[in-house]
Amino acid sequence: MKLCPWTDRYSDEVTSWRYPPPYDLYNLPSLSEMVSASLGFADPGQRQNFTGVECDGALVGFFNLQDCGDTVFLGIGVRPDACSKGYGTVIMRAAIEESRRRFATKPIELDVREWNERAIRCYEKAGFTAVGSVSQETYAGEGVFVRMRYEFG
């Protein structure tokens, strides 16, 4: 596994990923739409927060770490054909270590759709615990999310 700074190639690749239902709401808009709306890695001000994760030279996922003051926000994506193969766990460990390196021991928080049990199990395995829920609007529409938190011990 290799952590890599975000590249244009990653942006092209990630926006072409297509998940099967019910995970298809994680399909990103086209790169041109993301650039127009300044979403995520298409926003020059946010791009440095994204890290690509490669295995054997191929992008298998990414994470996004954003300093939010008292906490660090974590976002994660796993290539569709790499889901349920252990890559999520590897990416989570890498994200936690990178957060420690960049932000010391600030707690890490993430939001996950309440129905996504596969992701919730992955996050719990990495040491995250549920601390509440929140309704929010995303590019994919409104949803209810479980807020999860990781505390450095």
PDB file of C-alpha atoms in Angstrom:
ATOM      1  CA  MET A   1       0.000   0.000   0.000  1.00  0.00           C
ATOM      2  CA  LYS A   2       1.280   3.439  -0.916  1.00  0.00           C
ATOM      3  CA  LEU A   3      -0.106   6.855   0.063  1.00  0.00           C
ATOM      4  CA  CYS A   4       0.086   9.394  -2.763  1.00  0.00           C
ATOM      5  CA  PRO A   5      -0.692  13.105  -3.139  1.00  0.00           C
ATOM      6  CA  TRP A   6      -3.888  13.727  -5.087  1.00  0.00           C
ATOM      7  CA  THR A   7      -3.510  13.937  -8.881  1.00  0.00           C
ATOM      8  CA  ASP A   8      -5.667  14.839 -11.876  1.00  0.00           C
ATOM      9  CA  ARG A   9      -5.574  11.150 -12.848  1.00  0.00           C
ATOM     10  CA  TYR A  10      -7.159  10.255  -9.506  1.00  0.00           C
ATOM     11  CA  SER A  11      -9.887  12.858 -10.045  1.00  0.00           C
ATOM     12  CA  ASP A  12     -10.697  11.380 -13.467  1.00  0.00           C
ATOM     13  CA  GLU A  13     -10.633   7.833 -12.138  1.00  0.00           C
ATOM     14  CA  VAL A  14     -12.722   8.387  -8.998  1.00  0.00           C
ATOM     15  CA  THR A  15     -15.465  10.260 -10.858  1.00  0.00           C
ATOM     16  CA  SER A  16     -15.795   7.259 -13.195  1.00  0.00           C
ATOM     17  CA  TRP A  17     -16.325   4.748 -10.355  1.00  0.00           C
ATOM     18  CA  ARG A  18     -19.820   3.257 -10.374  1.00  0.00           C
ATOM     19  CA  TYR A  19     -21.255   1.418  -7.398  1.00  0.00           C
ATOM     20  CA  PRO A  20     -24.119  -1.099  -7.572  1.00  0.00           C
ATOM     21  CA  PRO A  21     -27.389  -0.364  -5.727  1.00  0.00           C
ATOM     22  CA  PRO A  22     -27.925   0.555  -2.966  1.00  0.00           C
ATOM     23  CA  TYR A  23     -24.426   2.066  -2.904  1.00  0.00           C
ATOM     24  CA  ASP A  24     -24.960   3.864  -6.224  1.00  0.00           C
ATOM     25  CA  LEU A  25     -25.814   7.076  -4.399  1.00  0.00           C
ATOM     26  CA  TYR A  26     -22.039   7.258  -3.735  1.00  0.00           C
ATOM     27  CA  ASN A  27     -21.437   7.664  -7.485  1.00  0.00           C
ATOM     28  CA  LEU A  28     -19.885  11.087  -7.907  1.00  0.00           C
ATOM     29  CA  PRO A  29     -21.031  13.636 -10.468  1.00  0.00           C
ATOM     30  CA  SER A  30     -18.844  14.097 -13.542  1.00  0.00           C
ATOM     31  CA  LEU A  31     -15.552  15.866 -12.978  1.00  0.00           C
ATOM     32  CA  SER A  32     -16.784  18.908 -14.925  1.00  0.00           C
ATOM     33  CA  GLU A  33     -19.844  19.122 -12.632  1.00  0.00           C
ATOM     34  CA  MET A  34     -17.616  18.802  -9.570  1.00  0.00           C
ATOM     35  CA  VAL A  35     -15.320  21.555 -10.860  1.00  0.00           C
ATOM     36  CA  SER A  36     -18.308  23.842 -11.604  1.00  0.00           C
ATOM     37  CA  ALA A  37     -19.671  23.320  -8.080  1.00  0.00           C
ATOM     38  CA  SER A  38     -16.219  23.315  -6.394  1.00  0.00           C
ATOM     39  CA  LEU A  39     -16.973  19.946  -4.765  1.00  0.00           C
ATOM     40  CA  GLY A  40     -14.390  17.964  -2.806  1.00  0.00           C
ATOM     41  CA  PHE A  41     -11.109  17.312  -4.595  1.00  0.00           C
ATOM     42  CA  ALA A  42     -12.286  19.495  -7.519  1.00  0.00           C
ATOM     43  CA  ASP A  43     -12.083  22.527  -5.206  1.00  0.00           C
ATOM     44  CA  PRO A  44      -8.499  23.863  -5.292  1.00  0.00           C
ATOM     45  CA  GLY A  45      -8.851  24.881  -1.635  1.00  0.00           C
ATOM     46  CA  GLN A  46      -9.695  21.319  -0.572  1.00  0.00           C
ATOM     47  CA  ARG A  47      -7.525  19.257  -2.925  1.00  0.00           C
ATOM     48  CA  GLN A  48      -4.549  19.117  -0.547  1.00  0.00           C
ATOM     49  CA  ASN A  49      -6.789  17.341   2.010  1.00  0.00           C
ATOM     50  CA  PHE A  50      -7.130  14.272  -0.260  1.00  0.00           C
ATOM     51  CA  THR A  51      -4.729  11.329  -0.370  1.00  0.00           C
ATOM     52  CA  GLY A  52      -4.799   8.504  -2.903  1.00  0.00           C
ATOM     53  CA  VAL A  53      -4.157   4.945  -1.725  1.00  0.00           C
ATOM     54  CA  GLU A  54      -2.509   2.625  -4.238  1.00  0.00           C
ATOM     55  CA  CYS A  55      -1.846  -1.104  -4.138  1.00  0.00           C
ATOM     56  CA  ASP A  56       0.423  -2.572  -6.809  1.00  0.00           C
ATOM     57  CA  GLY A  57       0.318   0.743  -8.695  1.00  0.00           C
ATOM     58  CA  ALA A  58      -3.494   0.878  -8.892  1.00  0.00           C
ATOM     59  CA  LEU A  59      -5.723   3.330  -7.025  1.00  0.00           C
ATOM     60  CA  VAL A  60      -7.880   1.313  -4.608  1.00  0.00           C
ATOM     61  CA  GLY A  61      -9.248   4.195  -2.586  1.00  0.00           C
ATOM     62  CA  PHE A  62      -8.686   7.559  -0.998  1.00  0.00           C
ATOM     63  CA  PHE A  63      -9.249   9.526   2.145  1.00  0.00           C
ATOM     64  CA  ASN A  64      -9.850  13.161   2.966  1.00  0.00           C
ATOM     65  CA  LEU A  65      -8.697  14.729   6.243  1.00  0.00           C
ATOM     66  CA  GLN A  66      -9.979  18.196   7.055  1.00  0.00           C
ATOM     67  CA  ASP A  67      -9.051  20.166  10.163  1.00  0.00           C
ATOM     68  CA  CYS A  68     -12.296  21.386  11.743  1.00  0.00           C
ATOM     69  CA  GLY A  69     -10.855  23.061  14.826  1.00  0.00           C
ATOM     70  CA  ASP A  70     -11.447  20.698  17.749  1.00  0.00           C
ATOM     71  CA  THR A  71     -11.763  17.643  15.494  1.00  0.00           C
ATOM     72  CA  VAL A  72     -10.570  16.261  12.162  1.00  0.00           C
ATOM     73  CA  PHE A  73     -13.211  15.262   9.602  1.00  0.00           C
ATOM     74  CA  LEU A  74     -12.509  12.036   7.701  1.00  0.00           C
ATOM     75  CA  GLY A  75     -14.004  11.047   4.374  1.00  0.00           C
ATOM     76  CA  ILE A  76     -13.137   7.760   2.660  1.00  0.00           C
ATOM     77  CA  GLY A  77     -13.783   6.126  -0.687  1.00  0.00           C
ATOM     78  CA  VAL A  78     -13.013   2.596  -1.857  1.00  0.00           C
ATOM     79  CA  ARG A  79     -12.993   1.582  -5.537  1.00  0.00           C
ATOM     80  CA  PRO A  80     -16.205  -0.395  -6.204  1.00  0.00           C
ATOM     81  CA  ASP A  81     -14.492  -3.661  -7.149  1.00  0.00           C
ATOM     82  CA  ALA A  82     -12.247  -3.370  -4.068  1.00  0.00           C
ATOM     83  CA  CYS A  83     -15.172  -3.180  -1.606  1.00  0.00           C
ATOM     84  CA  SER A  84     -15.574  -6.053   0.885  1.00  0.00           C
ATOM     85  CA  LYS A  85     -11.989  -7.202   0.270  1.00  0.00           C
ATOM     86  CA  GLY A  86     -10.327  -5.612   3.308  1.00  0.00           C
ATOM     87  CA  TYR A  87      -9.142  -2.422   1.612  1.00  0.00           C
ATOM     88  CA  GLY A  88     -11.462  -0.261   3.716  1.00  0.00           C
ATOM     89  CA  THR A  89      -9.742  -1.470   6.885  1.00  0.00           C
ATOM     90  CA  VAL A  90      -6.294  -0.787   5.411  1.00  0.00           C
ATOM     91  CA  ILE A  91      -7.344   2.689   4.236  1.00  0.00           C
ATOM     92  CA  MET A  92      -8.870   3.493   7.641  1.00  0.00           C
ATOM     93  CA  ARG A  93      -5.635   2.537   9.438  1.00  0.00           C
ATOM     94  CA  ALA A  94      -3.638   4.691   7.023  1.00  0.00           C
ATOM     95  CA  ALA A  95      -6.029   7.636   7.494  1.00  0.00           C
ATOM     96  CA  ILE A  96      -5.806   7.390  11.292  1.00  0.00           C
ATOM     97  CA  GLU A  97      -2.001   7.339  11.165  1.00  0.00           C
ATOM     98  CA  GLU A  98      -1.897  10.244   8.707  1.00  0.00           C
ATOM     99  CA  SER A  99      -4.276  12.202  10.943  1.00  0.00           C
ATOM    100  CA  ARG A 100      -1.999  11.553  13.920  1.00  0.00           C
ATOM    101  CA  ARG A 101       1.010  12.716  11.891  1.00  0.00           C
ATOM    102  CA  ARG A 102      -0.700  15.905  10.682  1.00  0.00           C
ATOM    103  CA  PHE A 103      -3.008  16.797  13.579  1.00  0.00           C
ATOM    104  CA  ALA A 104      -1.487  15.052  16.625  1.00  0.00           C
ATOM    105  CA  THR A 105      -4.201  13.443  18.727  1.00  0.00           C
ATOM    106  CA  LYS A 106      -7.240  15.530  17.716  1.00  0.00           C
ATOM    107  CA  PRO A 107     -10.304  13.273  17.680  1.00  0.00           C
ATOM    108  CA  ILE A 108     -11.422  12.162  14.209  1.00  0.00           C
ATOM    109  CA  GLU A 109     -15.085  12.255  13.167  1.00  0.00           C
ATOM    110  CA  LEU A 110     -16.910  10.914  10.151  1.00  0.00           C
ATOM    111  CA  ASP A 111     -20.500  10.677   9.000  1.00  0.00           C
ATOM    112  CA  VAL A 112     -21.928   7.511   7.433  1.00  0.00           C
ATOM    113  CA  ARG A 113     -25.413   6.888   6.086  1.00  0.00           C
ATOM    114  CA  GLU A 114     -27.384   5.049   8.752  1.00  0.00           C
ATOM    115  CA  TRP A 115     -28.245   2.121   6.439  1.00  0.00           C
ATOM    116  CA  ASN A 116     -24.630   1.468   5.369  1.00  0.00           C
ATOM    117  CA  GLU A 117     -23.891  -1.380   7.760  1.00  0.00           C
ATOM    118  CA  ARG A 118     -20.897  -2.522   5.702  1.00  0.00           C
ATOM    119  CA  ALA A 119     -19.140   0.817   6.242  1.00  0.00           C
ATOM    120  CA  ILE A 120     -20.236   1.084   9.880  1.00  0.00           C
ATOM    121  CA  ARG A 121     -18.657  -2.324  10.609  1.00  0.00           C
ATOM    122  CA  CYS A 122     -15.431  -1.205   8.918  1.00  0.00           C
ATOM    123  CA  TYR A 123     -15.313   1.983  10.993  1.00  0.00           C
ATOM    124  CA  GLU A 124     -16.069   0.142  14.224  1.00  0.00           C
ATOM    125  CA  LYS A 125     -13.286  -2.325  13.409  1.00  0.00           C
ATOM    126  CA  ALA A 126     -10.936   0.673  13.091  1.00  0.00           C
ATOM    127  CA  GLY A 127     -11.934   1.899  16.572  1.00  0.00           C
ATOM    128  CA  PHE A 128     -14.678   4.426  15.783  1.00  0.00           C
ATOM    129  CA  THR A 129     -17.804   4.594  17.946  1.00  0.00           C
ATOM    130  CA  ALA A 130     -21.212   6.115  17.197  1.00  0.00           C
ATOM    131  CA  VAL A 131     -21.769   9.412  19.016  1.00  0.00           C
ATOM    132  CA  GLY A 132     -25.036  10.610  17.464  1.00  0.00           C
ATOM    133  CA  SER A 133     -26.913  11.148  14.239  1.00  0.00           C
ATOM    134  CA  VAL A 134     -27.425  14.074  11.927  1.00  0.00           C
ATOM    135  CA  SER A 135     -29.609  14.873   8.909  1.00  0.00           C
ATOM    136  CA  GLN A 136     -27.737  16.579   6.127  1.00  0.00           C
ATOM    137  CA  GLU A 137     -27.897  17.464   2.458  1.00  0.00           C
ATOM    138  CA  THR A 138     -25.213  16.071   0.130  1.00  0.00           C
ATOM    139  CA  TYR A 139     -24.658  16.084  -3.628  1.00  0.00           C
ATOM    140  CA  ALA A 140     -26.693  12.823  -3.609  1.00  0.00           C
ATOM    141  CA  GLY A 141     -29.619  14.290  -1.675  1.00  0.00           C
ATOM    142  CA  GLU A 142     -30.698  14.481   1.946  1.00  0.00           C
ATOM    143  CA  GLY A 143     -30.010  11.637   4.333  1.00  0.00           C
ATOM    144  CA  VAL A 144     -29.666  10.601   7.953  1.00  0.00           C
ATOM    145  CA  PHE A 145     -26.097   9.894   8.989  1.00  0.00           C
ATOM    146  CA  VAL A 146     -24.501   8.267  12.006  1.00  0.00           C
ATOM    147  CA  ARG A 147     -21.714  10.442  13.370  1.00  0.00           C
ATOM    148  CA  MET A 148     -18.775   8.319  14.473  1.00  0.00           C
ATOM    149  CA  ARG A 149     -15.698   9.341  16.429  1.00  0.00           C
ATOM    150  CA  TYR A 150     -12.185   8.021  16.976  1.00  0.00           C
ATOM    151  CA  GLU A 151     -10.295   9.052  20.108  1.00  0.00           C
ATOM    152  CA  PHE A 152      -6.559   8.501  20.345  1.00  0.00           C
ATOM    153  CA  GLY A 153      -5.767   6.496  23.472  1.00  0.00           C
TER     154      GLY A 153
END
